[in-house]
Amino acid sequence: MGLVYLLQIDEEVAKLLELKARLGGDDGKHQFVLKTAKGTRDYNPKQMAIREKVFNTIISCFKRHGAETIDTPVFELKETLTGKYGEDSKLIYDLKDQGGELLSLRYDLTVPFARYLAMNKITNIKRYHIAKVYRRDNPAMTRGRYREFYQCDFDIAGQYDAMIPDAECLKIVYEILHELDLGDFRIKVNDRRILDGMFAVCGVPDDKFRTICSTVDKLDKMSWEDVKKEMVNEKGLSEQAADQIGEYVSMQGGMDLAEHLLQDQKMSQSKQACAGLSDIKLLFSYLQLFQVTDKVVFDLSLARGLDYYTGVIYEAVLTQAGSTEESVSVGSVAGGGRYDGLVGMFDPKGRKVPCVGVSIGIERIFSIMEQKAEVSAEKVRTTEVQVMVASAQKNLLEERLKLTAELWNAGIKAEVMYKKNPKLLSQLQHCEESGIPLVAILGEQELKDGVVKLRVVATREEVSHTVDIHTAPHLRTI
Amino acid sequence: MGLVYLLQIDEEVAKLLELKARLGGDDGKHQFVLKTAKGTRDYNPKQMAIREKVFNTIISCFKRHGAETIDTPVFELKETLTGKYGEDSKLIYDLKDQGGELLSLRYDLTVPFARYLAMNKITNIKRYHIAKVYRRDNPAMTRGRYREFYQCDFDIAGQYDAMIPDAECLKIVYEILHELDLGDFRIKVNDRRILDGMFAVCGVPDDKFRTICSTVDKLDKMSWEDVKKEMVNEKGLSEQAADQIGEYVSMQGGMDLAEHLLQDQKMSQSKQACAGLSDIKLLFSYLQLFQVTDKVVFDLSLARGLDYYTGVIYEAVLTQAGSTEESVSVGSVAGGGRYDGLVGMFDPKGRKVPCVGVSIGIERIFSIMEQKAEVSAEKVRTTEVQVMVASAQKNLLEERLKLTAELWNAGIKAEVMYKKNPKLLSQLQHCEESGIPLVAILGEQELKDGVVKLRVVATREEVSHTVDIHTAPHLRTI
């Protein structure tokens, strides 16, 4: 059958690639380039300290809400990702065919999650997953857009009563943005069924729902006039239909707006829209119990790009920049919604597992936090060392090492310089540079007396302690 | 030049690949395969809970020793990895050439670390890095060998006095293995200079040092007889030289053995060996101060595979299985050494940055911990939920949601069922299944009285508390 052809092709490809490799990329002169791959970056210790702080806040929130965590491989079978991302599929990183399976780097965490549920026949789980994903997009690194970046997802899968898990997702976004203290924010909420119903009653042809939806999605970056132009001129919508959409998508409110639209002559003609509007009402009643309605807005202009949403959608935006500088432009910092059909795409029998989830826009949050740290007077510590074991005189290496080991054994974070005879000044400088609060200074006299001198680096206050670490409460309770 | 050829080749390759894709992998019938890529696995919540516990222990140790952390991208420019892994280079995963740079998945964390240091001109740092690496090896997943797996590295870079950072690396291995409680262990120590010196005085030709070294490295899996056979029959060493090596590599000891070999008539003829032996003596003196000599053995048979080591090398092995079952065979659980030349390979001017480090064999440790959890009566919890908010009667959803939100706002880990009217039994069952210790039960009477009933799931003890969470010390201090 086709197999012989395939093998022949493989052989030809291998030969040509080998030839290409021999020819080399330039005139044979090897110029070694010392860089990371395009669109990627290293994280230095300072960035890692900020990253750790942000992750801790987010993970604490997820755990407070009873989430488990899972992990999936960084690459999936290519076919697992096929047909899930529409046009964006061209941004997927493929691995080279080195014999064996065809593989691609994961593009998000949602599709691997759905594959995981289907593969393990899991019908309900509340899980978070924080990991890197890969997109061969045009990097805009100054604005926090990379080809390798973190996603930070929380999802609830399972057949439950309407809007309860959805409300918890919004509560989580609220808690995280509040705790990260990024400035004021707003969470926009809408429902795909309301959008579809609205398109129907405004006279948008069925086959244009998705493309008109994409255009509506641009309202956060474009004026209504431009959006209308795109609808009419590019997408061939009638001016009348566009104007009717324009009226709806300018509406914002809360439970009252949903109530109002349920009475709206046109909107109420769509069963879909009514189902969505009733759910928005129910959602807001739960959000009131969760005490988060002060930041949540029902906004009919919210569309969100992804195809797989089937119900409620939401997006959180910062309403003021996190800092005075304007160079980092941040918009959306979280988004998500309900996707009841995705897991069924993986199940051999098409069994559905309803899901709702949220993705925290962690890279944007990193950018803001880094910028905040930049302008702040407070220094970011990259280690947690509590005490530096130093000596003022020469030939005390052994005593320093011994005391340091005792501190380590007592669970105290301690450092010692890797020099036989370091100068006291350079030991103290290291403390100041890395923010170590205490220095234990050993000297001949102290050793004779069986004590160590403990100095507070910032104030230069000194106290003497007996060398036995177990009776040194200052060290143990830092 | 070659450019025209390259473009033509690219075109041909693209055409052939397209043809192949159209032909498909079988007779056109699409059979969807629901699996992870060969040699990889998902981590389920239970495995993640174990993983988190192990990481916490290890990271605490690294932090106690004052380490910072960095992160690097999962892929590097292909040329960054070229020429670093010898024969094993064939195991590197390449990315498909989709236009732009040629990329490969990282094979370890050491080469990216060296690239990071050279690129940023960093001459001293103490850092840890925990991340996944990729090798197209033959997976042996039951023995914890995967194609995607974690590495967990701690390294000290910088020009320091001899053996002080090296001793700290061994102290760290000791602390981690001790705290993880995997059973008894031994840390073998040797020095590449001693091995080279030994080969020289035993009459091994210079160009056979590396290959004979690889054969010596097999002594932990093969008998001396078989190793000797390989040396003589396969590698062409004289029987006499092999026998002399055989005498040395059977030696184990401590500082005394180093002292003894410094007096050894043959060994003392090699300057290299003497330098290594003196350093072993110095190392042991520091290890005494660090109180870890009870587990450390100077073992002349330790060789370690990697080419880049230049001085001290070490490897930790468990001396008894972590469990009664024998299916998971574990050997080495940590290894490392000094590599003073690697960073210089990346520096345009060849400037060296001496480094010493250790890699914790985290996947093997996971395997042991999972197996331990399997046989243990204690259940592994996958969430940290402290209290479940439940109700005994119908129509109390709103009250449940409100109380749950109050608990969340007070920082308490709480769960509520996403059902309007769940049965009390199913709520209690959920507590037992996921190990939630407390259940707050709401009922008409309690609501009237303004209290909640708090039940200890395990003992069924009950107490009543006022609903105001801020006066409910039991909940706050869990």
XYZ file of C-alpha atoms in Angstrom, chain A residues 1-3 5-6 9-10 12-13 16-17 19-21 23-27 30-38 40-46 48-49 51-52 59-60 63-80 84 90 92-103 105-106 112 115-116 118-120 125-126 128 132 134 136 147-148 150 154 156 159-162 164-165 168 171 175 282 285-286 289-291 345-348 382-385 397-399 401-402 404-421, chain B residues 1-3 5-6 9-10 12-13 16-17 19-21 23-27 30-38 40-46 48-49 51-52 59-60 63-80 84 90 92-103 105-106 112 115-116 118-120 125-126 128 132 134 136 147-148 150 154 156 159-162 164-165 168 171 175 282 285-286 289-291 345-348 382-385 397-399 401-402 404-421:
276
model
C 0.000 0.000 0.000
C 1.129 3.546 0.794
C 3.776 2.229 3.148
C 5.947 5.219 -0.700
C 6.256 6.505 2.834
C 9.909 9.511 0.996
C 11.483 9.220 4.432
C 14.702 10.966 0.303
C 13.992 13.477 3.041
C 18.331 15.883 1.410
C 18.485 17.023 5.009
C 23.095 17.253 2.326
C 21.736 20.476 3.700
C 23.475 19.959 7.024
C 26.432 22.488 3.171
C 25.983 24.373 6.425
C 24.150 27.586 7.069
C 26.947 29.908 5.900
C 30.255 29.776 4.091
C 31.486 28.723 12.321
C 30.296 31.724 14.260
C 29.139 30.653 17.687
C 26.039 32.489 18.833
C 25.545 32.851 22.574
C 21.821 33.417 22.960
C 18.531 31.843 23.896
C 16.098 30.825 21.163
C 13.992 33.574 19.615
C 12.443 32.866 24.911
C 14.363 34.104 27.904
C 16.253 32.956 30.936
C 14.877 33.904 34.330
C 17.562 35.328 36.570
C 17.425 34.888 40.363
C 15.604 38.192 40.887
C 12.654 33.870 39.911
C 12.104 35.402 43.352
C 7.887 34.508 40.045
C 7.943 32.376 43.185
C -1.331 28.291 44.350
C -2.490 29.154 47.871
C -5.515 25.077 47.320
C -7.882 27.120 49.461
C -10.552 26.153 46.951
C -9.692 22.489 47.233
C -7.969 21.987 43.893
C -5.683 19.077 43.135
C -2.876 19.453 40.607
C -1.748 17.342 37.666
C 1.087 17.542 35.157
C 1.269 16.442 31.537
C 4.259 16.046 29.188
C 5.595 19.108 27.374
C 4.886 17.403 24.042
C 1.814 15.543 22.840
C 1.170 13.355 19.816
C 0.720 15.790 16.944
C -2.762 14.448 16.219
C -3.890 15.250 19.764
C -8.283 22.205 18.159
C 0.272 27.201 12.328
C 2.334 24.989 16.947
C 5.966 23.847 17.370
C 6.488 20.435 15.806
C 9.330 18.151 16.767
C 11.554 16.764 14.063
C 10.617 13.335 12.812
C 13.534 11.336 14.211
C 11.726 8.033 13.778
C 8.761 7.019 15.877
C 5.819 9.206 16.757
C 5.106 12.664 15.354
C 5.145 15.082 18.271
C 4.928 21.004 21.882
C 1.768 21.788 23.822
C -3.865 18.211 27.290
C -6.978 14.467 26.639
C -6.066 13.471 30.221
C -10.804 11.274 28.281
C -7.807 8.941 28.484
C -8.325 8.222 32.172
C -12.095 16.788 39.030
C -11.109 20.223 40.253
C -4.927 23.416 38.631
C 4.946 26.364 30.163
C 4.718 27.078 23.296
C 5.578 30.234 17.326
C 7.138 32.027 22.504
C 7.651 30.061 25.704
C 3.588 30.037 31.579
C -7.817 26.220 37.191
C -13.713 22.297 37.302
C -21.899 17.434 35.796
C -23.091 19.921 38.431
C -25.945 22.322 39.035
C -25.821 25.418 36.856
C -22.096 27.089 40.925
C -18.628 26.090 39.652
C -16.311 29.815 42.025
C -14.413 34.197 42.975
C -9.235 36.679 45.201
C -28.307 32.963 38.525
C -27.020 35.756 42.651
C -24.133 33.421 43.562
C -23.180 35.456 48.117
C -19.469 35.332 47.283
C -19.234 39.117 47.816
C -13.810 15.336 21.155
C -11.315 12.932 22.739
C -13.683 10.288 24.002
C -14.069 7.361 21.575
C 17.087 36.238 45.887
C 18.074 34.029 48.821
C 16.570 33.520 52.261
C 19.848 33.331 54.189
C 38.148 28.439 58.531
C 37.613 25.237 60.498
C 35.703 27.049 63.232
C 32.725 25.595 58.822
C 31.893 23.814 62.063
C 27.886 26.760 59.825
C 27.219 23.017 59.834
C 25.666 23.320 63.289
C 23.373 26.051 62.010
C 22.381 23.960 58.967
C 21.711 20.983 61.207
C 19.453 23.182 63.327
C 17.491 24.141 60.197
C 18.892 27.674 60.013
C 19.652 29.167 56.611
C 23.316 30.036 56.773
C 26.215 30.886 54.512
C 29.972 30.897 54.865
C 32.543 32.256 52.449
C 34.490 29.640 50.475
C 37.814 31.228 51.329
C 40.417 30.301 53.883
C 40.975 33.863 55.019
C 26.862 29.898 -3.055
C 25.235 26.972 -1.244
C 22.161 29.083 -0.573
C 20.887 24.564 -3.149
C 19.511 24.965 0.347
C 16.293 21.270 -0.909
C 13.868 22.920 1.468
C 11.766 19.345 -2.153
C 11.552 18.347 1.480
C 7.657 15.218 -0.027
C 6.450 15.788 3.502
C 2.752 14.064 0.039
C 3.478 11.863 3.004
C 0.932 13.677 5.152
C -0.993 9.506 2.146
C -1.552 9.249 5.887
C -0.214 6.699 8.310
C -2.642 3.933 7.292
C -5.207 3.228 4.587
C -8.249 7.668 10.893
C -7.737 5.753 14.107
C -7.449 8.225 16.968
C -4.869 7.198 19.536
C -5.459 8.444 23.062
C -2.052 8.285 24.704
C 0.931 10.309 25.828
C 4.093 10.291 23.742
C 6.382 7.271 24.107
C 6.415 10.163 28.872
C 3.633 10.125 31.413
C 1.038 12.285 33.052
C 1.309 12.856 36.777
C -1.989 12.291 38.530
C -2.916 14.240 41.694
C -1.530 11.547 43.993
C 1.847 15.275 42.248
C 1.284 15.305 46.009
C 6.331 15.059 44.002
C 5.515 18.264 45.859
C 14.293 23.053 47.897
C 14.326 23.749 51.645
C 17.633 27.426 50.392
C 19.159 26.592 53.751
C 22.493 26.618 51.940
C 21.805 30.027 50.458
C 21.151 29.029 46.856
C 19.350 31.225 44.366
C 17.381 29.678 41.522
C 17.260 30.354 37.778
C 15.270 28.983 34.880
C 16.194 28.526 31.232
C 14.039 27.747 28.178
C 13.094 24.139 27.456
C 14.818 24.391 24.063
C 18.225 25.789 23.144
C 19.829 26.618 19.836
C 20.937 23.265 18.453
C 24.540 24.420 18.267
C 24.557 25.186 21.999
C 28.782 18.447 24.660
C 21.985 11.004 19.162
C 18.815 14.773 21.682
C 15.309 15.751 20.549
C 15.459 18.208 17.660
C 12.609 20.515 16.765
C 11.336 20.531 13.211
C 12.803 23.228 10.993
C 9.748 25.438 10.584
C 11.799 28.388 9.402
C 14.098 30.353 11.684
C 16.530 28.897 14.168
C 17.399 25.216 14.554
C 16.377 24.177 18.055
C 15.173 20.237 23.631
C 17.600 20.516 26.531
C 22.203 25.523 29.720
C 25.601 28.872 28.538
C 23.770 31.166 30.989
C 28.978 32.697 29.775
C 26.196 34.717 28.153
C 25.698 36.895 31.224
C 26.808 32.065 41.713
C 25.298 29.364 43.882
C 19.661 25.388 41.992
C 12.476 18.684 32.991
C 14.597 15.281 27.362
C 15.304 9.922 23.198
C 12.212 10.286 27.959
C 10.926 13.347 29.803
C 13.141 15.982 36.067
C 22.666 22.460 42.698
C 28.497 26.440 42.904
C 37.044 30.767 41.985
C 37.292 29.661 45.617
C 39.695 27.878 47.913
C 40.022 24.177 47.224
C 35.204 24.066 50.390
C 32.310 24.248 47.888
C 29.189 21.662 50.792
C 26.854 17.924 52.844
C 21.099 16.242 54.293
C 41.490 18.110 52.447
C 38.906 17.163 56.777
C 36.044 19.475 55.830
C 33.705 19.400 60.335
C 30.394 18.956 58.503
C 29.787 15.692 60.420
C 33.632 26.296 26.090
C 30.938 28.968 25.777
C 33.009 32.048 26.493
C 34.261 33.754 23.310
C -4.262 15.275 47.131
C -5.905 18.413 48.513
C -5.395 20.360 51.719
C -9.060 21.109 52.381
C -27.480 26.221 48.961
C -27.317 29.963 49.523
C -26.375 29.557 53.157
C -22.196 29.251 49.594
C -22.210 32.246 51.922
C -17.943 28.896 52.326
C -17.071 32.363 51.016
C -16.584 33.579 54.566
C -14.205 30.715 55.214
C -12.255 31.436 52.022
C -12.067 35.103 52.945
C -10.643 34.099 56.312
C -7.957 32.057 54.555
C -9.446 28.684 55.427
C -9.311 25.891 52.866
C -12.913 24.946 52.313
C -15.098 23.057 49.864
C -18.787 22.969 49.105
C -20.630 20.589 46.813
C -21.777 22.069 43.480
C -25.299 20.765 43.906
C -28.463 22.498 45.050
C -29.540 19.670 47.326
